[in-house]
Coordinates of C-alpha atoms in Angstrom, one line a residue:
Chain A
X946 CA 0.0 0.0 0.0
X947 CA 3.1 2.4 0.5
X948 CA 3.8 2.0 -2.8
X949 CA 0.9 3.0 -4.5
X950 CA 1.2 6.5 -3.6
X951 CA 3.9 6.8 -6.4
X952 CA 1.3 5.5 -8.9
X953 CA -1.0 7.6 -7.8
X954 CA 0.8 11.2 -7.5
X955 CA 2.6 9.8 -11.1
X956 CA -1.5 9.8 -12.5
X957 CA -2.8 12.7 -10.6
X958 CA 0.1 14.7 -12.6
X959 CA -0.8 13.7 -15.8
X960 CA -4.4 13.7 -15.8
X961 CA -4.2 17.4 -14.3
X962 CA -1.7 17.7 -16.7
X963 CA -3.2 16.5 -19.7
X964 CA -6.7 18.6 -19.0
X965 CA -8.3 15.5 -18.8
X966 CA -9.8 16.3 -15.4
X967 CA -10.5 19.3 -13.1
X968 CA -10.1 17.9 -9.9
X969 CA -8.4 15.1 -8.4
X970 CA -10.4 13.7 -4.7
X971 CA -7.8 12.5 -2.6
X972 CA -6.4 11.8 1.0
X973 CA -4.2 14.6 2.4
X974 CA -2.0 14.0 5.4
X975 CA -4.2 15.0 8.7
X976 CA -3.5 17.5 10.9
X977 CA -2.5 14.8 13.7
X978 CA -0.4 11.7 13.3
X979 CA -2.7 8.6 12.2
X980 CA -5.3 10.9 10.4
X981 CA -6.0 11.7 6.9
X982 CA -8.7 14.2 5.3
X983 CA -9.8 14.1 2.1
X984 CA -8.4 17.1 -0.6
X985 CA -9.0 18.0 -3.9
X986 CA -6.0 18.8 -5.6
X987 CA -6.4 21.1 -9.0
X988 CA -3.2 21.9 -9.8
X989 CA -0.3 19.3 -11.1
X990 CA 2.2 21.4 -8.6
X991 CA 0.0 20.0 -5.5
X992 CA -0.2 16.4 -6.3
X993 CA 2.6 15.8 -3.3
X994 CA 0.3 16.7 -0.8
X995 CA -1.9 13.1 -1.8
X996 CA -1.2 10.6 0.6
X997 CA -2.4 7.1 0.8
X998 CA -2.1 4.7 4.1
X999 CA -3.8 2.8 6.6
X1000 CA -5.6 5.8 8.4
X1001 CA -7.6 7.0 4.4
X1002 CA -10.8 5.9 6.5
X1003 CA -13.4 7.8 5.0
X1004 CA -14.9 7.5 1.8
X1005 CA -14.3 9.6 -0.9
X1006 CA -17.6 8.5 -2.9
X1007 CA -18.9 11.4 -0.3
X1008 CA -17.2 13.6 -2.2
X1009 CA -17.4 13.1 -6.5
X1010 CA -21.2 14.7 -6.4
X1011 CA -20.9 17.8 -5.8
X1012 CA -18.5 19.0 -8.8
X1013 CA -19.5 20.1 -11.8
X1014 CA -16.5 19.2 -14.2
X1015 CA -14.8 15.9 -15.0
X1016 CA -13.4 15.3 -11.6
X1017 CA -10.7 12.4 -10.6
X1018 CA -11.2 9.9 -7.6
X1019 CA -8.8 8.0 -5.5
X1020 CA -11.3 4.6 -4.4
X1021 CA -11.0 1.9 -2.0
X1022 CA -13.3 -1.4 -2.8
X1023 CA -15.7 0.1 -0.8
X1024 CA -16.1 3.5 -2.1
X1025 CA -15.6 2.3 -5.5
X1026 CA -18.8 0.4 -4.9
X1027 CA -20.0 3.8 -3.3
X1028 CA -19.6 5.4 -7.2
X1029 CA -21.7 2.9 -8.8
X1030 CA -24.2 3.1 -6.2
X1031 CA -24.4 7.0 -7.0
X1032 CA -23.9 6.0 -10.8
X1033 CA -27.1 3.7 -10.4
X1034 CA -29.2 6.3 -8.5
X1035 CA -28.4 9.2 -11.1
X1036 CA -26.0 11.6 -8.8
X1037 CA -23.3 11.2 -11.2
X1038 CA -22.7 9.6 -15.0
X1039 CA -20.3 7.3 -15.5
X1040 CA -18.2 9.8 -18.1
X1041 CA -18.3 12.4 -15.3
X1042 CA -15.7 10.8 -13.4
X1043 CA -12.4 9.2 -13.5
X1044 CA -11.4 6.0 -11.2
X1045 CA -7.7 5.6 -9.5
X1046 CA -8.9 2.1 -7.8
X1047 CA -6.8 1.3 -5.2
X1048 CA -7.0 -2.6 -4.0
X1049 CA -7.2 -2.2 -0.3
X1050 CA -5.7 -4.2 2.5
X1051 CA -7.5 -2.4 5.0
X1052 CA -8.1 0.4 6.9
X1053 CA -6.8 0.6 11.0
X1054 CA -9.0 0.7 14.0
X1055 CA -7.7 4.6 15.5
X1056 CA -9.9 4.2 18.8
X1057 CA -8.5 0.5 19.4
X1058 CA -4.8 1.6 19.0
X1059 CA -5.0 5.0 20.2
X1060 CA -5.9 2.9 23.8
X1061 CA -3.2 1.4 23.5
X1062 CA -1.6 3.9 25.0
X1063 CA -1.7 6.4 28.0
X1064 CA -0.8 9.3 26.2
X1065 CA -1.0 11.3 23.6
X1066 CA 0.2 9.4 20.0
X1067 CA 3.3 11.3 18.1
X1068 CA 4.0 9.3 15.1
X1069 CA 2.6 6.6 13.1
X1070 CA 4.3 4.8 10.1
X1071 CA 3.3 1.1 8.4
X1072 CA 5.2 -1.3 6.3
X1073 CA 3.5 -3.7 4.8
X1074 CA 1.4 -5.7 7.6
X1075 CA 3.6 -3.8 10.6
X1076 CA 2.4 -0.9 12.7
X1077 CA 4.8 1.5 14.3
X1078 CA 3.1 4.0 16.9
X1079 CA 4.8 5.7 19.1
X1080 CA 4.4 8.4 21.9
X1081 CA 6.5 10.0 24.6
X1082 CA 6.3 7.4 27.0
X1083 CA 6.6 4.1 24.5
X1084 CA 6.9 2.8 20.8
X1085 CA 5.1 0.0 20.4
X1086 CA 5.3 -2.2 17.0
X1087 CA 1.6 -4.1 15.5
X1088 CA 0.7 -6.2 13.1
X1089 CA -2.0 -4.4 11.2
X1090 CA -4.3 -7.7 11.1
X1091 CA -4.8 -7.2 14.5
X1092 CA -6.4 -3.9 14.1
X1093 CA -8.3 -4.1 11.2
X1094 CA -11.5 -1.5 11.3
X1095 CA -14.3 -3.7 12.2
X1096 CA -15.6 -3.2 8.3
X1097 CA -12.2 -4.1 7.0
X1098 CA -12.2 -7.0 9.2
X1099 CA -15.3 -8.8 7.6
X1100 CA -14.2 -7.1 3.7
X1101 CA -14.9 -9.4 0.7
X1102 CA -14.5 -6.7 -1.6
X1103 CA -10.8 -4.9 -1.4
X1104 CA -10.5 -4.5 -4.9
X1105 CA -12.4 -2.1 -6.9
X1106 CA -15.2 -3.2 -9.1
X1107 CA -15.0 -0.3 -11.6
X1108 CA -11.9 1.7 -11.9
X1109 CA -10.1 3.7 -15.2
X1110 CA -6.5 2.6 -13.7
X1111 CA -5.7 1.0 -11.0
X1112 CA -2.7 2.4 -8.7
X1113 CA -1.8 -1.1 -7.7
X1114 CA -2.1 -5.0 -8.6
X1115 CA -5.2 -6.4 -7.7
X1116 CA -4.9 -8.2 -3.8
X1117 CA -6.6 -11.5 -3.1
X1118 CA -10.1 -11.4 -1.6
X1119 CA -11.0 -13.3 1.8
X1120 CA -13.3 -15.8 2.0
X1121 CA -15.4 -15.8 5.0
X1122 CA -17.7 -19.1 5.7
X1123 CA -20.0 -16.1 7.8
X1124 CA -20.2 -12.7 6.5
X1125 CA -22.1 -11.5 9.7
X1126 CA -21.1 -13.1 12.9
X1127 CA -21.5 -10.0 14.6
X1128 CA -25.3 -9.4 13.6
X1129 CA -26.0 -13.2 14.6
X1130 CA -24.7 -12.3 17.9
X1131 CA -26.9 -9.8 18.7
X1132 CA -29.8 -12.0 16.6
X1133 CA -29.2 -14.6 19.7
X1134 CA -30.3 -12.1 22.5
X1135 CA -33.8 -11.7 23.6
X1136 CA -35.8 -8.6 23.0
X1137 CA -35.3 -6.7 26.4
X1138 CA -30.9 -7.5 25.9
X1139 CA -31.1 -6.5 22.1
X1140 CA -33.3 -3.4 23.2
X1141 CA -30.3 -2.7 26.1
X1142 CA -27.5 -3.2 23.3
X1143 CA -28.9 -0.8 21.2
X1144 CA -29.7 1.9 24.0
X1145 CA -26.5 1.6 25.3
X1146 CA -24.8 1.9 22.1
X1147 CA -26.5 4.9 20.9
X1148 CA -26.2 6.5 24.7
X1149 CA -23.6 8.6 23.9
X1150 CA -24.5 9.7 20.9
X1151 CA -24.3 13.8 20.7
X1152 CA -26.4 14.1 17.2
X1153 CA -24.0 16.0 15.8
X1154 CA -24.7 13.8 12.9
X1155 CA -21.0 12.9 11.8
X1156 CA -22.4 9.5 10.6
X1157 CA -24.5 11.0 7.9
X1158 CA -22.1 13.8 6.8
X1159 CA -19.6 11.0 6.1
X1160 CA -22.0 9.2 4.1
X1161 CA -22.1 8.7 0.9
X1162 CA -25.7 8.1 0.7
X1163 CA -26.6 10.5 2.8
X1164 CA -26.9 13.5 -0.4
X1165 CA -30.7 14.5 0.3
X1166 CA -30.4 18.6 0.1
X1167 CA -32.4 18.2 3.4
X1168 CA -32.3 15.2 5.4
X1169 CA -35.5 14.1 7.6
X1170 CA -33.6 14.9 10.6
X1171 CA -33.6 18.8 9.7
X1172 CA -36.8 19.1 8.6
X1173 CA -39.0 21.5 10.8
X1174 CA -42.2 21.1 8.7
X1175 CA -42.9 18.6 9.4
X1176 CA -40.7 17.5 11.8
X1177 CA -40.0 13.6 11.4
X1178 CA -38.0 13.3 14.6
X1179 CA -37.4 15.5 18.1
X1180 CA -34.1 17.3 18.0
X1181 CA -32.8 17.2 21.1
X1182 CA -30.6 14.0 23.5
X1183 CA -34.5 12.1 24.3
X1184 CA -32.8 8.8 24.3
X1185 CA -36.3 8.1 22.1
X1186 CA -35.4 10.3 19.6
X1187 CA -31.8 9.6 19.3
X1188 CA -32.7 5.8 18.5
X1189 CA -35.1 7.0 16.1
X1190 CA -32.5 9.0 13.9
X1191 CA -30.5 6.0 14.0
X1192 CA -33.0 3.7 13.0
X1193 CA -34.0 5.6 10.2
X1194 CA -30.9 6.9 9.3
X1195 CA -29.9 2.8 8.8
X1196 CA -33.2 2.4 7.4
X1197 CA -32.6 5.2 4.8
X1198 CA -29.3 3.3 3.5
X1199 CA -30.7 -0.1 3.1
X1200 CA -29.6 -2.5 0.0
X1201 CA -27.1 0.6 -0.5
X1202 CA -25.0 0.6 2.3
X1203 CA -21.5 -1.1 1.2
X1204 CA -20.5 -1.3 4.8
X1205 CA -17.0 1.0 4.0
X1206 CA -17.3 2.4 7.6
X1207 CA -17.2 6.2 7.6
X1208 CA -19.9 6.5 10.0
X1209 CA -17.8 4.8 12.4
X1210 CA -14.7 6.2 11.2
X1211 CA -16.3 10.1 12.0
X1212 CA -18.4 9.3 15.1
X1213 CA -16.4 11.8 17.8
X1214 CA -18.0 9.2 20.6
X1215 CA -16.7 5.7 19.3
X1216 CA -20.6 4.8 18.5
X1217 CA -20.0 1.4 16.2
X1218 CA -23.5 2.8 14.5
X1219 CA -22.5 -0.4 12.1
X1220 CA -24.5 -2.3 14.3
X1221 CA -28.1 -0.8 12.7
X1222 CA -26.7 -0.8 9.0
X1223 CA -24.8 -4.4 8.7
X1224 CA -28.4 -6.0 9.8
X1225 CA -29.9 -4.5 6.9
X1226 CA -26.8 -5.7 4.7
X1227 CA -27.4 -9.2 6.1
X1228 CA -31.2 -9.1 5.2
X1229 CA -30.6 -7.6 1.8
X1230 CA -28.1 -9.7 0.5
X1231 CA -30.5 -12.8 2.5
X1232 CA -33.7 -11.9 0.9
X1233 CA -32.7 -10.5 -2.3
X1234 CA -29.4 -12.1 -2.8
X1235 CA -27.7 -8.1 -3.0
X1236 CA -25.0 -6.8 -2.0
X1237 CA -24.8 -3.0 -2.8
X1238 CA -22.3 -1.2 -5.3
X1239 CA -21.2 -4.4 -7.5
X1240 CA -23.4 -3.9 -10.5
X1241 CA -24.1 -0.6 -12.9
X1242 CA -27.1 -2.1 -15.1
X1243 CA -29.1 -3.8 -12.1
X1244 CA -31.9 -2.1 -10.4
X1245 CA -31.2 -2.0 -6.6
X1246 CA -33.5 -4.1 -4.7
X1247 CA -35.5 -1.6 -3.0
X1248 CA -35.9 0.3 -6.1
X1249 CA -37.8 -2.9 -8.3
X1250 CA -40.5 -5.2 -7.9
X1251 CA -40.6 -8.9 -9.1
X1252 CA -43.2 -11.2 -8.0
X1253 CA -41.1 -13.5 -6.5
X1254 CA -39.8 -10.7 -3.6
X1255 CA -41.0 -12.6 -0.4
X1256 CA -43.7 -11.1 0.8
X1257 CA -44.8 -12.7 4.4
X1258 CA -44.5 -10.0 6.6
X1259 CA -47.6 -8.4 4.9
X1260 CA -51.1 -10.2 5.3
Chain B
X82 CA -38.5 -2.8 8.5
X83 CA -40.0 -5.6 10.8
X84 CA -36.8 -7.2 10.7
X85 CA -34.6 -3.9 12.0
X86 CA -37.2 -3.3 14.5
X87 CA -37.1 -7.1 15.6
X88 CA -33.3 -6.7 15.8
X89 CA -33.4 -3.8 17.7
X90 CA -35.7 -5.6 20.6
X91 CA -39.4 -4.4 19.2
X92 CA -41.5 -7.5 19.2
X93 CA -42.4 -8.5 16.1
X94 CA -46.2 -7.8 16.3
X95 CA -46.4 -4.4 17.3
X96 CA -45.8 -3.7 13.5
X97 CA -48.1 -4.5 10.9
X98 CA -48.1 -4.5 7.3
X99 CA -51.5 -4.6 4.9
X100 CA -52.3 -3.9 1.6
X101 CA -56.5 -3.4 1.9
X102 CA -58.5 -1.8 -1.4
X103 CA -61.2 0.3 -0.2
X104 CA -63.4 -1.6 -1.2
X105 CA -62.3 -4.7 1.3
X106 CA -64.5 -3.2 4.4
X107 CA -64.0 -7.2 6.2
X108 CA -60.2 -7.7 5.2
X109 CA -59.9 -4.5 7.1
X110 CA -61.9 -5.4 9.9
X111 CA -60.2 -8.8 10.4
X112 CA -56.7 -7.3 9.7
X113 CA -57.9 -4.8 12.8
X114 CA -59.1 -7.2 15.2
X115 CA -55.8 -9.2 14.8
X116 CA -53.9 -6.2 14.9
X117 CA -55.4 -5.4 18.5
X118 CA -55.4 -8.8 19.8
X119 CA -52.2 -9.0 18.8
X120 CA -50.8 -5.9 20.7
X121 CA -53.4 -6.2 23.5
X122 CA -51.6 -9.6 24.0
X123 CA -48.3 -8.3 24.3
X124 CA -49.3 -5.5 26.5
X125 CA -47.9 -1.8 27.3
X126 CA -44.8 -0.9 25.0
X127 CA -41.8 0.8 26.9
X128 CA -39.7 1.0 23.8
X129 CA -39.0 3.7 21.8
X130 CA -41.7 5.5 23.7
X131 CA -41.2 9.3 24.6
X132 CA -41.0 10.8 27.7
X133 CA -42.5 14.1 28.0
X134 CA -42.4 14.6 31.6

């Protein structure tokens, strides 16, 4: 992954170069060790300030929408999938925008290393599968497998589905026997303990709405959660009201979601709001056999009828 | 929906689903009664209910 940087500065240069595009969307150093932001580099004399590591997080998909022009995109699997989902629900044409895929290996866990340690972190650098984070008190070497994002963790889709160029070869996807261990958990519990898990998980939660800024999906020019008139949902901490944003809010991305993790990623109070959206994944891909982001010409299941869509939950 | 719901701890029968034409007056009757037997069975909801006290 270190070296795929080159590639993609070495593209960047030429495509701004060349005319070819106005804008290239990618991940700019952060202003803290083990953080990235996303940038949009338009001249070829900026193209140094791209970055690419284990800490590029967020998904740039959020991002390609809102220009006008022929714009450049630096994807992971899952934002990659992010583009076709905005390609199949009309928020961008295909000849609009220009794909740097980048076959990922995975993104790191901040929260789960940043506790780790007592202090504050100083540096962060990765080669290959090893971590090395350090602070003022220690430096501590990990293997990146063992902090894997908890999307990254369960990926079967690293590589990019649609790309122009790709800024590296193509890695090997896993195989997993269960794609949603985590969701059968919870499945197991009865209804008072899954009604406590979800309480407790959304407890904290400040509605500052971080999730659905870094969401892809998220591009209504006014989300229900704004709206005064009428207003869908109560504004302020009732705990009623915060579980009903993130209800609907999963609701809202269902058979679209490509589980990349932003949410997560941006939540400021370590909310794993993945918990709501991956059961809708599991149901989606269950019921209707979809997973979101992997095809251009099919109709999204929630956007198509066929007579054979199961149909027992309505008498 | 009723699946999200059900994961989140809702029981399953608080939420129904129906398509009735206006014209079927005893589907909806029968769809009510079961509807309110159903929830009279499972008694007062505490979730996602709204404190305004």
């Amino acid at each position: 992954m270190n070296t795929c940087i080159k590639k993609i500065r070495e593209l960047s240069a030429d495509l701004l170069e060349k005319g070819e595009v106005e804008k290239v969307i990618g991940f700019a150093k952060g202003t803290i060790p083990m953080a990235t932001s996303p940038i949009a580099i338009q001249k070829k004399q900026d193209v140094n300030k791209l970055v690419f590591n284990s800490t590029c997080g967020l998904n740039l998909a959020n991002y390609v929408s809102k220009g006008k022009g022929k714009i450049a995109v630096v994807t992971k699997g899952c934002d990659d999938r992010n583009i076709v989902t905005h390609i199949v629900e009309n928020q961008i044409q295909r000849d609009q925008i220009y794909i740097i895929g980048v076959p990922c290996t995975g993104m790191v866990d901040k929260p789960k290393i940043a506790a780790l340690f007592e202090d504050e972190i100083l540096e962060f650098s990765e080669d290959n599968d090893t971590l090395t984070v350090s602070s003022l008190l220690k430096t501590q070497t990990l293997k990146k497998q063992d902090y894997l994002k908890g999307n990254c963790f369960y990926c079967t889709h690293k590589n990019p589905v649609l790309y122009d160029v790709l800024a590296a070869d193509l890695v090997e996807e896993q195989k997993l026997d269960n794609l949603f261990p985590d969701v059968d958990q919870i499945e197991t519990l009865d209804e008072d303990a899954k009604w406590n898990h979800f309480e407790n998980l959304t407890k904290n939660c400040i509605r500052c709405y971080a999730c659905r800024n870094a969401c892809p999906l998220c591009y209504c020019p006014t989300c229900f959660v704004d709206e005064s008139d009428p207003q869908w949902v109560g504004k302020g901490q009732d705990k009623t009201d915060v579980n009903t944003f993130h209800f609907l809010r999963a609701f809202h991305c269902a058979g679209r979601c490509t589980d990349c993790g932003a949410c997560v990623e941006a939540c400021p109070m370590g909310i794993n709001v993945r918990d709501f959206t991956r059961k809708l994944n599991k149901d989606v891909l269950q019921l209707f056999g979809w997973e979101a982001g992997l095809d251009m010409i099919k109709r999204p299941p929630l956007d198509t009828y066929r007579p054979e869509d199961p149909d027992d939950f309505i008498k | 929906m009723g699946n999200l719901l059900e994961h989140m701890g809702i029981e399953r029968d608080r939420v129904h689903f129906s398509w009735i034409s206006s014209a079927e007056a005893t589907k909806f009757v029968d769809v009510v009664k079961e509807i309110s037997d159903k929830v009279k069975g499972l008694g007062l909801n505490k979730k996602f209910v709204k404190d305004y006290n």
